[in-house]
Every structure is written in C-alpha cells, then in structure tokens.
mmCIF file of C-alpha atoms and ligand atoms in Angstrom:
data_model
loop_
_atom_site.group_PDB
_atom_site.id
_atom_site.type_symbol
_atom_site.label_atom_id
_atom_site.label_comp_id
_atom_site.label_asym_id
_atom_site.label_seq_id
_atom_site.Cartn_x
_atom_site.Cartn_y
_atom_site.Cartn_z
ATOM 1 C CA MET Q 24 101.118 66.993 82.227
ATOM 2 C CA LYS Q 25 97.973 66.651 80.173
ATOM 3 C CA LYS Q 26 95.622 69.622 80.577
ATOM 4 C CA ILE Q 27 92.088 68.560 81.360
ATOM 5 C CA ILE Q 28 88.673 69.908 82.317
ATOM 6 C CA LEU Q 29 86.309 67.672 84.246
ATOM 7 C CA ASP Q 30 82.522 67.787 83.935
ATOM 8 C CA VAL Q 31 80.746 66.018 86.791
ATOM 9 C CA ASP Q 32 77.418 65.408 88.534
ATOM 10 C CA THR Q 33 78.946 64.405 91.860
ATOM 11 C CA GLY Q 34 77.820 61.553 92.976
ATOM 12 C CA SER Q 35 79.903 58.858 94.651
ATOM 13 C CA ASP Q 36 81.780 57.637 91.563
ATOM 14 C CA ASP Q 37 82.249 61.219 90.330
ATOM 15 C CA ALA Q 38 83.879 61.963 93.689
ATOM 16 C CA ILE Q 39 86.399 59.155 93.159
ATOM 17 C CA ALA Q 40 86.936 60.381 89.596
ATOM 18 C CA ILE Q 41 87.650 63.926 90.811
ATOM 19 C CA MET Q 42 90.160 62.721 93.400
ATOM 20 C CA THR Q 43 91.878 60.480 90.849
ATOM 21 C CA ALA Q 44 92.198 63.335 88.364
ATOM 22 C CA VAL Q 45 93.391 65.933 90.863
ATOM 23 C CA LEU Q 46 95.868 63.585 92.539
ATOM 24 C CA SER Q 47 97.289 62.168 89.306
ATOM 25 C CA PRO Q 48 100.809 63.398 88.485
ATOM 26 C CA GLU Q 49 99.882 62.995 84.801
ATOM 27 C CA LEU Q 50 96.936 65.384 84.753
ATOM 28 C CA ASP Q 51 96.685 69.128 85.197
ATOM 29 C CA VAL Q 52 93.046 69.825 86.122
ATOM 30 C CA LEU Q 53 92.224 73.368 84.960
ATOM 31 C CA GLY Q 54 88.712 73.410 86.356
ATOM 32 C CA ILE Q 55 85.701 71.325 87.252
ATOM 33 C CA CYS Q 56 82.241 72.013 85.806
ATOM 34 C CA THR Q 57 79.125 70.713 87.543
ATOM 35 C CA VAL Q 58 75.776 69.715 86.123
ATOM 36 C CA ASN Q 59 72.373 68.342 87.044
ATOM 37 C CA GLY Q 60 72.401 64.540 87.093
ATOM 38 C CA ASN Q 61 72.813 62.190 90.018
ATOM 39 C CA ARG Q 62 71.267 64.963 92.081
ATOM 40 C CA CYS Q 63 70.199 68.548 91.315
ATOM 41 C CA VAL Q 64 73.017 70.925 90.419
ATOM 42 C CA GLU Q 65 72.960 72.543 93.877
ATOM 43 C CA ASN Q 66 73.868 69.198 95.422
ATOM 44 C CA THR Q 67 76.326 68.119 92.735
ATOM 45 C CA THR Q 68 78.115 71.472 93.081
ATOM 46 C CA GLU Q 69 78.220 71.309 96.881
ATOM 47 C CA ASN Q 70 79.491 67.712 96.658
ATOM 48 C CA THR Q 71 82.191 68.769 94.207
ATOM 49 C CA LEU Q 72 83.322 71.593 96.492
ATOM 50 C CA ARG Q 73 83.383 69.176 99.419
ATOM 51 C CA VAL Q 74 85.714 66.791 97.579
ATOM 52 C CA VAL Q 75 88.023 69.544 96.357
ATOM 53 C CA GLU Q 76 88.333 71.025 99.852
ATOM 54 C CA TYR Q 77 88.614 67.628 101.550
ATOM 55 C CA ILE Q 78 91.722 66.712 99.585
ATOM 56 C CA GLY Q 79 93.201 70.197 100.009
ATOM 57 C CA SER Q 80 93.045 71.192 96.338
ATOM 58 C CA ASN Q 81 92.381 74.672 94.962
ATOM 59 C CA VAL Q 82 91.037 73.659 91.552
ATOM 60 C CA PRO Q 83 88.241 76.092 90.607
ATOM 61 C CA VAL Q 84 84.675 74.777 90.407
ATOM 62 C CA TYR Q 85 82.150 76.211 87.918
ATOM 63 C CA LYS Q 86 78.457 75.608 88.414
ATOM 64 C CA GLY Q 87 76.712 74.508 85.236
ATOM 65 C CA CYS Q 88 73.276 73.666 83.885
ATOM 66 C CA ALA Q 89 70.390 73.064 86.265
ATOM 67 C CA LEU Q 90 68.214 71.275 83.714
ATOM 68 C CA PRO Q 91 68.717 69.164 80.599
ATOM 69 C CA MET Q 92 68.426 70.984 77.251
ATOM 70 C CA VAL Q 93 64.855 70.130 76.204
ATOM 71 C CA VAL Q 94 63.804 66.717 77.453
ATOM 72 C CA SER Q 95 61.572 68.032 80.232
ATOM 73 C CA LEU Q 96 59.594 70.259 77.858
ATOM 74 C CA THR Q 97 57.582 67.370 76.459
ATOM 75 C CA LYS Q 98 54.914 66.333 78.883
ATOM 76 C CA GLY Q 99 55.225 62.711 79.881
ATOM 77 C CA ARG Q 100 58.592 62.216 78.205
ATOM 78 C CA ARG Q 101 60.436 62.397 81.455
ATOM 79 C CA GLU Q 102 59.511 62.981 85.054
ATOM 80 C CA CYS Q 103 62.219 65.496 84.996
ATOM 81 C CA VAL Q 104 62.255 67.007 88.374
ATOM 82 C CA PRO Q 105 65.935 66.141 88.318
ATOM 83 C CA PHE Q 106 66.145 65.348 91.983
ATOM 84 C CA GLU Q 107 62.954 63.354 92.451
ATOM 85 C CA GLY Q 108 63.356 61.395 89.236
ATOM 86 C CA GLN Q 109 66.206 59.280 90.507
ATOM 87 C CA LYS Q 110 65.535 59.330 94.197
ATOM 88 C CA ASN Q 111 64.199 55.843 94.685
ATOM 89 C CA LYS Q 112 66.582 53.768 92.659
ATOM 90 C CA LYS Q 113 69.840 55.525 93.223
ATOM 91 C CA GLU Q 114 69.774 57.084 96.664
ATOM 92 C CA ASP Q 115 71.839 54.353 98.266
ATOM 93 C CA VAL Q 116 74.496 54.508 95.573
ATOM 94 C CA HIS Q 117 75.045 58.251 95.836
ATOM 95 C CA GLY Q 118 73.198 59.670 98.833
ATOM 96 C CA ASP Q 119 72.081 63.318 98.751
ATOM 97 C CA TYR Q 120 75.442 64.546 100.027
ATOM 98 C CA LEU Q 121 78.871 62.966 100.317
ATOM 99 C CA PRO Q 122 79.797 61.807 103.828
ATOM 100 C CA ILE Q 123 82.460 64.482 104.376
ATOM 101 C CA PRO Q 124 82.286 67.966 105.939
ATOM 102 C CA GLU Q 125 80.207 70.694 104.309
ATOM 103 C CA SER Q 126 82.268 72.960 102.093
ATOM 104 C CA THR Q 127 83.511 76.342 103.249
ATOM 105 C CA ILE Q 128 84.801 77.283 99.791
ATOM 106 C CA THR Q 129 82.582 78.556 96.968
ATOM 107 C CA TYR Q 130 82.198 78.063 93.255
ATOM 108 C CA GLU Q 131 83.360 80.660 90.733
ATOM 109 C CA LYS Q 132 81.043 83.491 89.645
ATOM 110 C CA GLU Q 133 81.245 82.623 85.949
ATOM 111 C CA CYS Q 134 78.910 79.881 84.793
ATOM 112 C CA ALA Q 135 80.426 76.613 83.588
ATOM 113 C CA VAL Q 136 79.234 76.949 79.992
ATOM 114 C CA SER Q 137 80.724 80.388 79.333
ATOM 115 C CA TRP Q 138 83.950 79.445 81.144
ATOM 116 C CA LEU Q 139 84.216 76.352 78.973
ATOM 117 C CA VAL Q 140 83.728 78.353 75.765
ATOM 118 C CA LYS Q 141 86.244 81.014 76.780
ATOM 119 C CA THR Q 142 88.876 78.582 78.049
ATOM 120 C CA LEU Q 143 88.726 76.355 74.976
ATOM 121 C CA MET Q 144 88.701 79.269 72.511
ATOM 122 C CA ASP Q 145 91.722 80.855 74.218
ATOM 123 C CA SER Q 146 93.634 77.544 74.207
ATOM 124 C CA ASP Q 147 96.129 76.102 71.745
ATOM 125 C CA GLY Q 148 93.957 73.029 71.225
ATOM 126 C CA ASP Q 149 95.797 71.152 73.958
ATOM 127 C CA ILE Q 150 92.969 70.685 76.468
ATOM 128 C CA SER Q 151 91.152 67.367 76.848
ATOM 129 C CA LEU Q 152 87.731 67.049 78.445
ATOM 130 C CA ILE Q 153 86.549 64.269 80.725
ATOM 131 C CA ASP Q 154 82.754 64.316 80.920
ATOM 132 C CA VAL Q 155 81.229 61.895 83.398
ATOM 133 C CA GLY Q 156 77.748 63.331 83.847
ATOM 134 C CA PRO Q 157 74.923 64.307 81.481
ATOM 135 C CA LEU Q 158 76.444 66.217 78.556
ATOM 136 C CA THR Q 159 74.322 69.365 78.928
ATOM 137 C CA ASN Q 160 77.148 71.863 79.601
ATOM 138 C CA LEU Q 161 79.260 70.713 76.682
ATOM 139 C CA ALA Q 162 76.356 70.524 74.219
ATOM 140 C CA MET Q 163 75.286 74.044 75.225
ATOM 141 C CA ALA Q 164 78.861 75.253 74.761
ATOM 142 C CA MET Q 165 79.035 73.611 71.317
ATOM 143 C CA ARG Q 166 75.789 75.313 70.294
ATOM 144 C CA ILE Q 167 76.956 78.713 71.552
ATOM 145 C CA GLN Q 168 80.403 78.457 69.947
ATOM 146 C CA PRO Q 169 80.936 75.538 67.511
ATOM 147 C CA GLY Q 170 84.536 76.747 67.222
ATOM 148 C CA ILE Q 171 85.307 74.914 70.465
ATOM 149 C CA ILE Q 172 84.937 71.547 68.732
ATOM 150 C CA ASP Q 173 88.260 71.867 66.912
ATOM 151 C CA LYS Q 174 89.905 73.120 70.089
ATOM 152 C CA ILE Q 175 89.223 69.936 72.088
ATOM 153 C CA ASP Q 176 92.214 67.607 72.058
ATOM 154 C CA THR Q 177 90.339 64.461 73.161
ATOM 155 C CA LEU Q 178 86.934 64.092 74.764
ATOM 156 C CA TYR Q 179 86.582 61.201 77.206
ATOM 157 C CA ILE Q 180 82.963 60.377 77.939
ATOM 158 C CA MET Q 181 81.520 58.055 80.549
ATOM 159 C CA GLY Q 182 78.126 57.298 79.113
ATOM 160 C CA GLY Q 183 76.023 55.022 76.970
ATOM 161 C CA GLY Q 184 76.205 51.301 76.589
ATOM 162 C CA TRP Q 185 76.316 48.720 73.834
ATOM 163 C CA ARG Q 186 74.948 45.615 75.507
ATOM 164 C CA GLU Q 187 74.680 47.039 79.008
ATOM 165 C CA GLN Q 188 72.076 49.551 80.199
ATOM 166 C CA ASN Q 189 71.097 50.757 83.650
ATOM 167 C CA ILE Q 190 68.257 53.255 83.874
ATOM 168 C CA THR Q 191 65.802 51.898 81.296
ATOM 169 C CA PRO Q 192 65.932 48.672 79.259
ATOM 170 C CA ALA Q 193 67.479 50.769 76.459
ATOM 171 C CA ALA Q 194 69.521 53.523 78.042
ATOM 172 C CA GLU Q 195 72.395 54.414 80.312
ATOM 173 C CA PHE Q 196 71.783 57.120 82.930
ATOM 174 C CA ASN Q 197 73.975 60.015 81.666
ATOM 175 C CA PHE Q 198 72.682 59.778 78.086
ATOM 176 C CA TRP Q 199 69.105 59.233 79.270
ATOM 177 C CA ILE Q 200 69.061 62.348 81.460
ATOM 178 C CA ASP Q 201 69.842 64.557 78.451
ATOM 179 C CA PRO Q 202 69.518 62.644 75.145
ATOM 180 C CA GLU Q 203 69.675 65.753 72.936
ATOM 181 C CA ALA Q 204 72.919 66.839 74.576
ATOM 182 C CA ALA Q 205 74.402 63.373 74.114
ATOM 183 C CA LYS Q 206 73.343 63.371 70.440
ATOM 184 C CA ILE Q 207 74.890 66.785 69.773
ATOM 185 C CA VAL Q 208 78.183 65.867 71.429
ATOM 186 C CA ILE Q 209 78.520 62.367 69.930
ATOM 187 C CA ASN Q 210 77.889 63.766 66.435
ATOM 188 C CA SER Q 211 80.078 66.850 66.928
ATOM 189 C CA GLY Q 212 83.134 65.577 65.076
ATOM 190 C CA CYS Q 213 85.634 65.896 67.917
ATOM 191 C CA LYS Q 214 87.885 62.998 68.884
ATOM 192 C CA ILE Q 215 85.847 60.930 71.333
ATOM 193 C CA VAL Q 216 86.867 58.076 73.607
ATOM 194 C CA MET Q 217 83.632 56.596 74.937
ATOM 195 C CA VAL Q 218 83.689 54.576 78.143
ATOM 196 C CA PRO Q 219 80.272 52.884 78.224
ATOM 197 C CA LEU Q 220 78.706 50.555 80.782
ATOM 198 C CA ASP Q 221 80.166 47.539 78.943
ATOM 199 C CA ALA Q 222 83.622 48.710 80.004
ATOM 200 C CA THR Q 223 82.735 50.055 83.452
ATOM 201 C CA HIS Q 224 80.882 46.879 84.449
ATOM 202 C CA ALA Q 225 83.788 44.746 83.205
ATOM 203 C CA GLY Q 226 86.069 46.998 85.285
ATOM 204 C CA ALA Q 227 84.116 46.589 88.536
ATOM 205 C CA ILE Q 228 86.395 47.046 91.546
ATOM 206 C CA SER Q 229 86.470 44.540 94.395
ATOM 207 C CA ILE Q 230 85.822 45.176 98.062
ATOM 208 C CA LYS Q 231 89.341 43.826 98.720
ATOM 209 C CA ASP Q 232 90.736 46.897 96.986
ATOM 210 C CA ALA Q 233 88.557 49.095 99.193
ATOM 211 C CA MET Q 234 89.960 47.343 102.275
ATOM 212 C CA GLU Q 235 93.496 48.064 101.080
ATOM 213 C CA LEU Q 236 92.687 51.735 100.587
ATOM 214 C CA ARG Q 237 91.126 51.964 104.042
ATOM 215 C CA GLU Q 238 94.533 51.144 105.551
ATOM 216 C CA GLU Q 239 96.156 54.146 103.845
ATOM 217 C CA SER Q 240 96.507 57.511 105.567
ATOM 218 C CA SER Q 241 95.675 59.804 102.633
ATOM 219 C CA PRO Q 242 92.198 61.433 102.607
ATOM 220 C CA GLY Q 243 91.654 60.318 98.997
ATOM 221 C CA ALA Q 244 92.221 56.662 99.851
ATOM 222 C CA LYS Q 245 90.016 56.777 102.951
ATOM 223 C CA LEU Q 246 87.083 58.483 101.258
ATOM 224 C CA THR Q 247 87.336 56.155 98.272
ATOM 225 C CA ALA Q 248 87.220 53.111 100.548
ATOM 226 C CA ALA Q 249 84.082 54.453 102.253
ATOM 227 C CA LEU Q 250 82.433 55.290 98.923
ATOM 228 C CA ILE Q 251 83.208 51.885 97.433
ATOM 229 C CA GLU Q 252 81.523 50.266 100.430
ATOM 230 C CA GLN Q 253 78.509 52.589 100.084
ATOM 231 C CA ARG Q 254 78.302 51.829 96.362
ATOM 232 C CA LEU Q 255 78.579 48.109 96.914
ATOM 233 C CA LYS Q 256 75.565 48.141 99.257
ATOM 234 C CA GLY Q 257 73.600 50.310 96.829
ATOM 235 C CA TYR Q 258 74.442 48.157 93.821
ATOM 236 C CA ASN Q 259 73.637 44.932 95.602
ATOM 237 C CA ASN Q 260 70.167 46.390 96.367
ATOM 238 C CA TRP Q 261 69.565 47.935 93.005
ATOM 239 C CA GLN Q 262 71.589 46.307 90.248
ATOM 240 C CA PRO Q 263 73.889 43.566 91.559
ATOM 241 C CA MET Q 264 76.924 42.672 89.481
ATOM 242 C CA GLN Q 265 77.492 38.985 88.738
ATOM 243 C CA ASP Q 266 80.201 38.991 91.410
ATOM 244 C CA GLN Q 267 78.536 40.755 94.313
ATOM 245 C CA THR Q 268 81.845 41.584 95.960
ATOM 246 C CA THR Q 269 82.579 44.003 93.120
ATOM 247 C CA VAL Q 270 81.073 47.335 92.080
ATOM 248 C CA PRO Q 271 81.572 49.647 89.092
ATOM 249 C CA ILE Q 272 83.197 53.044 89.646
ATOM 250 C CA HIS Q 273 82.186 54.223 86.189
ATOM 251 C CA ASP Q 274 83.515 57.770 86.207
ATOM 252 C CA ALA Q 275 86.936 56.897 87.582
ATOM 253 C CA LEU Q 276 87.499 54.533 84.648
ATOM 254 C CA ALA Q 277 87.062 57.442 82.230
ATOM 255 C CA VAL Q 278 89.600 59.511 84.191
ATOM 256 C CA CYS Q 279 92.043 56.596 84.253
ATOM 257 C CA ALA Q 280 91.622 56.197 80.479
ATOM 258 C CA ALA Q 281 92.857 59.778 80.099
ATOM 259 C CA ILE Q 282 95.934 58.788 82.113
ATOM 260 C CA ASP Q 283 96.538 55.385 80.532
ATOM 261 C CA MET Q 284 94.427 53.966 77.703
ATOM 262 C CA ASP Q 285 95.524 50.461 78.743
ATOM 263 C CA VAL Q 286 92.859 50.444 81.455
ATOM 264 C CA LEU Q 287 90.443 49.989 78.553
ATOM 265 C CA ALA Q 288 90.222 46.873 76.426
ATOM 266 C CA ASP Q 289 88.664 45.955 73.102
ATOM 267 C CA VAL Q 290 88.569 49.554 71.870
ATOM 268 C CA ARG Q 291 86.849 49.853 68.475
ATOM 269 C CA TYR Q 292 86.513 52.821 66.154
ATOM 270 C CA ILE Q 293 82.859 52.712 65.132
ATOM 271 C CA HIS Q 294 79.770 54.789 64.416
ATOM 272 C CA VAL Q 295 77.668 55.707 67.445
ATOM 273 C CA ASP Q 296 74.462 57.731 67.516
ATOM 274 C CA VAL Q 297 71.967 58.522 70.244
ATOM 275 C CA ASP Q 298 68.198 58.111 70.114
ATOM 276 C CA ALA Q 299 66.436 61.279 71.201
ATOM 277 C CA GLY Q 300 63.061 60.419 69.713
ATOM 278 C CA GLY Q 301 61.168 60.370 72.978
ATOM 279 C CA GLY Q 302 60.031 56.759 72.675
ATOM 280 C CA ILE Q 303 60.970 53.671 74.616
ATOM 281 C CA CYS Q 304 64.567 53.862 73.389
ATOM 282 C CA ASP Q 305 64.997 57.497 74.423
ATOM 283 C CA GLY Q 306 68.640 58.115 75.353
ATOM 284 C CA GLN Q 307 69.888 54.837 73.919
ATOM 285 C CA SER Q 308 73.372 54.842 72.439
ATOM 286 C CA VAL Q 309 73.158 52.975 69.157
ATOM 287 C CA CYS Q 310 76.604 51.432 68.697
ATOM 288 C CA ASP Q 311 77.227 50.011 65.235
ATOM 289 C CA VAL Q 312 79.814 47.498 66.391
ATOM 290 C CA GLU Q 313 79.132 45.189 63.464
ATOM 291 C CA HIS Q 314 79.236 48.000 60.910
ATOM 292 C CA LYS Q 315 75.706 47.342 59.656
ATOM 293 C CA ASP Q 316 75.284 50.867 58.300
ATOM 294 C CA LYS Q 317 77.750 51.070 55.400
ATOM 295 C CA GLU Q 318 77.094 54.793 54.929
ATOM 296 C CA ALA Q 319 77.906 55.778 58.505
ATOM 297 C CA GLU Q 320 81.444 56.969 59.200
ATOM 298 C CA PRO Q 321 83.153 55.988 62.476
ATOM 299 C CA ASN Q 322 82.957 58.831 65.003
ATOM 300 C CA VAL Q 323 83.782 57.243 68.368
ATOM 301 C CA HIS Q 324 86.531 55.125 69.906
ATOM 302 C CA ILE Q 325 84.449 52.904 72.159
ATOM 303 C CA ALA Q 326 85.750 50.532 74.826
ATOM 304 C CA LEU Q 327 83.788 47.308 75.006
ATOM 305 C CA ASN Q 328 85.850 45.871 77.849
ATOM 306 C CA ALA Q 329 88.260 46.913 80.584
ATOM 307 C CA ASN Q 330 91.566 45.774 81.999
ATOM 308 C CA VAL Q 331 90.395 45.607 85.604
ATOM 309 C CA GLY Q 332 93.813 44.737 87.061
ATOM 310 C CA ARG Q 333 95.454 47.758 85.470
ATOM 311 C CA PHE Q 334 92.529 49.990 86.465
ATOM 312 C CA ALA Q 335 92.598 48.886 90.123
ATOM 313 C CA GLU Q 336 96.368 49.390 90.339
ATOM 314 C CA LEU Q 337 96.269 52.854 88.808
ATOM 315 C CA LEU Q 338 93.404 53.855 91.053
ATOM 316 C CA LYS Q 339 95.146 52.649 94.203
ATOM 317 C CA THR Q 340 98.521 54.205 93.369
ATOM 318 C CA THR Q 341 96.923 57.549 92.564
ATOM 319 C CA LEU Q 342 94.579 57.726 95.522
ATOM 320 C CA LYS Q 343 97.368 57.055 97.997
ATOM 321 C CA ARG Q 344 98.879 60.378 96.965
ATOM 322 C CA THR Q 345 98.173 63.757 98.554
ATOM 323 C CA VAL Q 346 97.975 67.203 96.974
HETATM 324 C C1 LIG B 405 76.688 57.086 85.349
HETATM 325 O O1 LIG B 405 75.499 57.476 86.026
HETATM 326 C C2 LIG B 405 75.795 58.096 87.227
HETATM 327 O O2 LIG B 405 74.961 57.667 88.237
HETATM 328 C C3 LIG B 405 77.244 57.795 87.521
HETATM 329 O O3 LIG B 405 77.841 58.855 88.220
HETATM 330 C C4 LIG B 405 77.862 57.574 86.173
HETATM 331 O O4 LIG B 405 78.361 58.767 85.642
HETATM 332 C C5 LIG B 405 76.629 55.597 85.142
HETATM 333 O O5 LIG B 405 75.536 55.267 84.366
HETATM 334 CA CA1 LIG B 406 78.572 60.784 87.004
#
C-alpha cells in the first residue's frame, strides 16, 4: 500500500476524494489535514469528520490553517473573509455542511502543520501527499522545515489550470485562495503531479454513473451519488460543462491519479509558476506548455487531459467498497 496524507477543504468533491482514498485497497491514509477554502476551516474540518465517521473509518483528522498566508493583508487584494468570499457562487456546489449526520468524533489536538512536519521528518521518504485544497498548510510546513521537501515521495496537487480557469478569468480556485502558498509549493523542488482544471473538466463524470452508485448499498456509493447530483445542479447554475449531464469531481481525480496514473492523459513535464503579484492575474498558474522560456527548468508533471472512462471505473469500483 502507498502511504499518503490528504490535505482537504471539504467540500463536496473533497468528500468524494476522501472516501475514494480511504476505501482504496492501494492507499494507506495516515491522516487528513484540513484547511480554509471552500468554506472556513471550522466547516471544512467538521465536514471531514462527518465523512470519516460516516464511512466508519478511524483515520485521524488534523485541523489546519484558518487563513491564507498573506493574501488578506493587502487591502483590496481579496475580500478574504474566507467564508463570505465564495458564498454566492459556490454555495450550491458545496453547501455549508455535507448532507450527512453531524460528527460525534473530534479532530486531533496537534495542528495539521506541525503534524505534517513531524510525520514527514520521521519518515523514510515513502509518504506521498495529495493536496486538493489551498496549499497553505504545506507551504507553511515547508517554510518551518524545508527538510520535509526531500522527504515527500510524490505530491499530487489538484489546482491551477492551463487553458481552464474557474474563479477569475485568470485563476483556479485553490491557487487563487492562497497564491503565495501555491507559488512556494510549486517552486519547492519536490516531485509534483499537477491535476489542473484542464484534466478535471475533461474527466467530468456523468449522471448515469451517479445513478449506478445510488443502487449500491455501501455508504460511500450512496453519498457520492447524492453529491454528484448536488454538484450537477450547482455547476449547471454556475459554470455549466459543455455536456450538462456531466460534472467535474476535481479532487477525486487527484486521488485516483495516486492510485493509477492512467486516469490522467497527456501528461507533460514542464515549467509551471504561479502569479502572486496581486493584479488581475493573481493566483494564475503560468504553464509553459510550449517551452517558451528556455531558461526555465521543468518542475511539474502536469495532466492536460483525462481518461474519463478509466476514472469513472476506478471511482465506482472503489466507492462500492466498505471499510
Ligand atoms: C477546486 O476548488 C474547490 O472548490 C474544489 O474542492 C476543488 O478542490 C476546483 O477548482
Ligand atoms: Ca477541494
């Protein structure tokens, strides 16, 4: 089994990602870190605990950063009341809380960032990270202890976009929420597999798959079916896909890539950087697909497409399982 740590801002697609990771026979989830993003960290942590308890898992949950590193310090750069900032556009896609019972379990006492530093430093370099929210926790950990960079086996990131964006004309949501964190992590030197919007939109899952999952008895399958339906409504209001019977489940694609890279397609090894300048391109991932900058070394394996058939199959097989 591949040892992994998840970093999430749960969220409907994060919830599906968590269930996929925990239920996969290929992955050994050591812990789940939460962060501000889709909702404030109180909500994303409660949602994470709900999912973990709902599927009967005992994976520990560590509460992480409540605010991005610095973006909210500059007046006017971001309306960065993390909760209010996204309320209008994204409430249908995620809701404030997941539609499952309130948690009765609690998160660990240690904060996510210090747990991450300790766990990676004590490891033999055999832990991979799957980060599907803003990269605040990991960037903080890298600043506190740069030694962790060489300890990360592979870092899978859901974030950024080459030709696809979703929160501003230039930026994807996770990178936009904390551009400095994204810049630190992308330029850190660790082995990165980036799963941007180009791949997650190409890997949009159909409502037919949700119907199939609804027929299954496992809690993971049932909740996923409900969340896909919720997401489909939200996306069709907010950002419809070309085929309006399909919807991206961004974060689950990054988890599936850690299980089987064949869910991704057109993977290139290129130079990526992140704009954190505070202007209209704030949070943009600048992906040098055509190798325009001859000086810049490749630093990211980026997927520009997805193998949606393989992704849907892997998702369905995994979510039918129980703990
Ligand atoms: C990302 O933004 C969040 O809303 C999703 O959970 C995903 O991680 C997609 O841009
Ligand atoms: Ca997310």
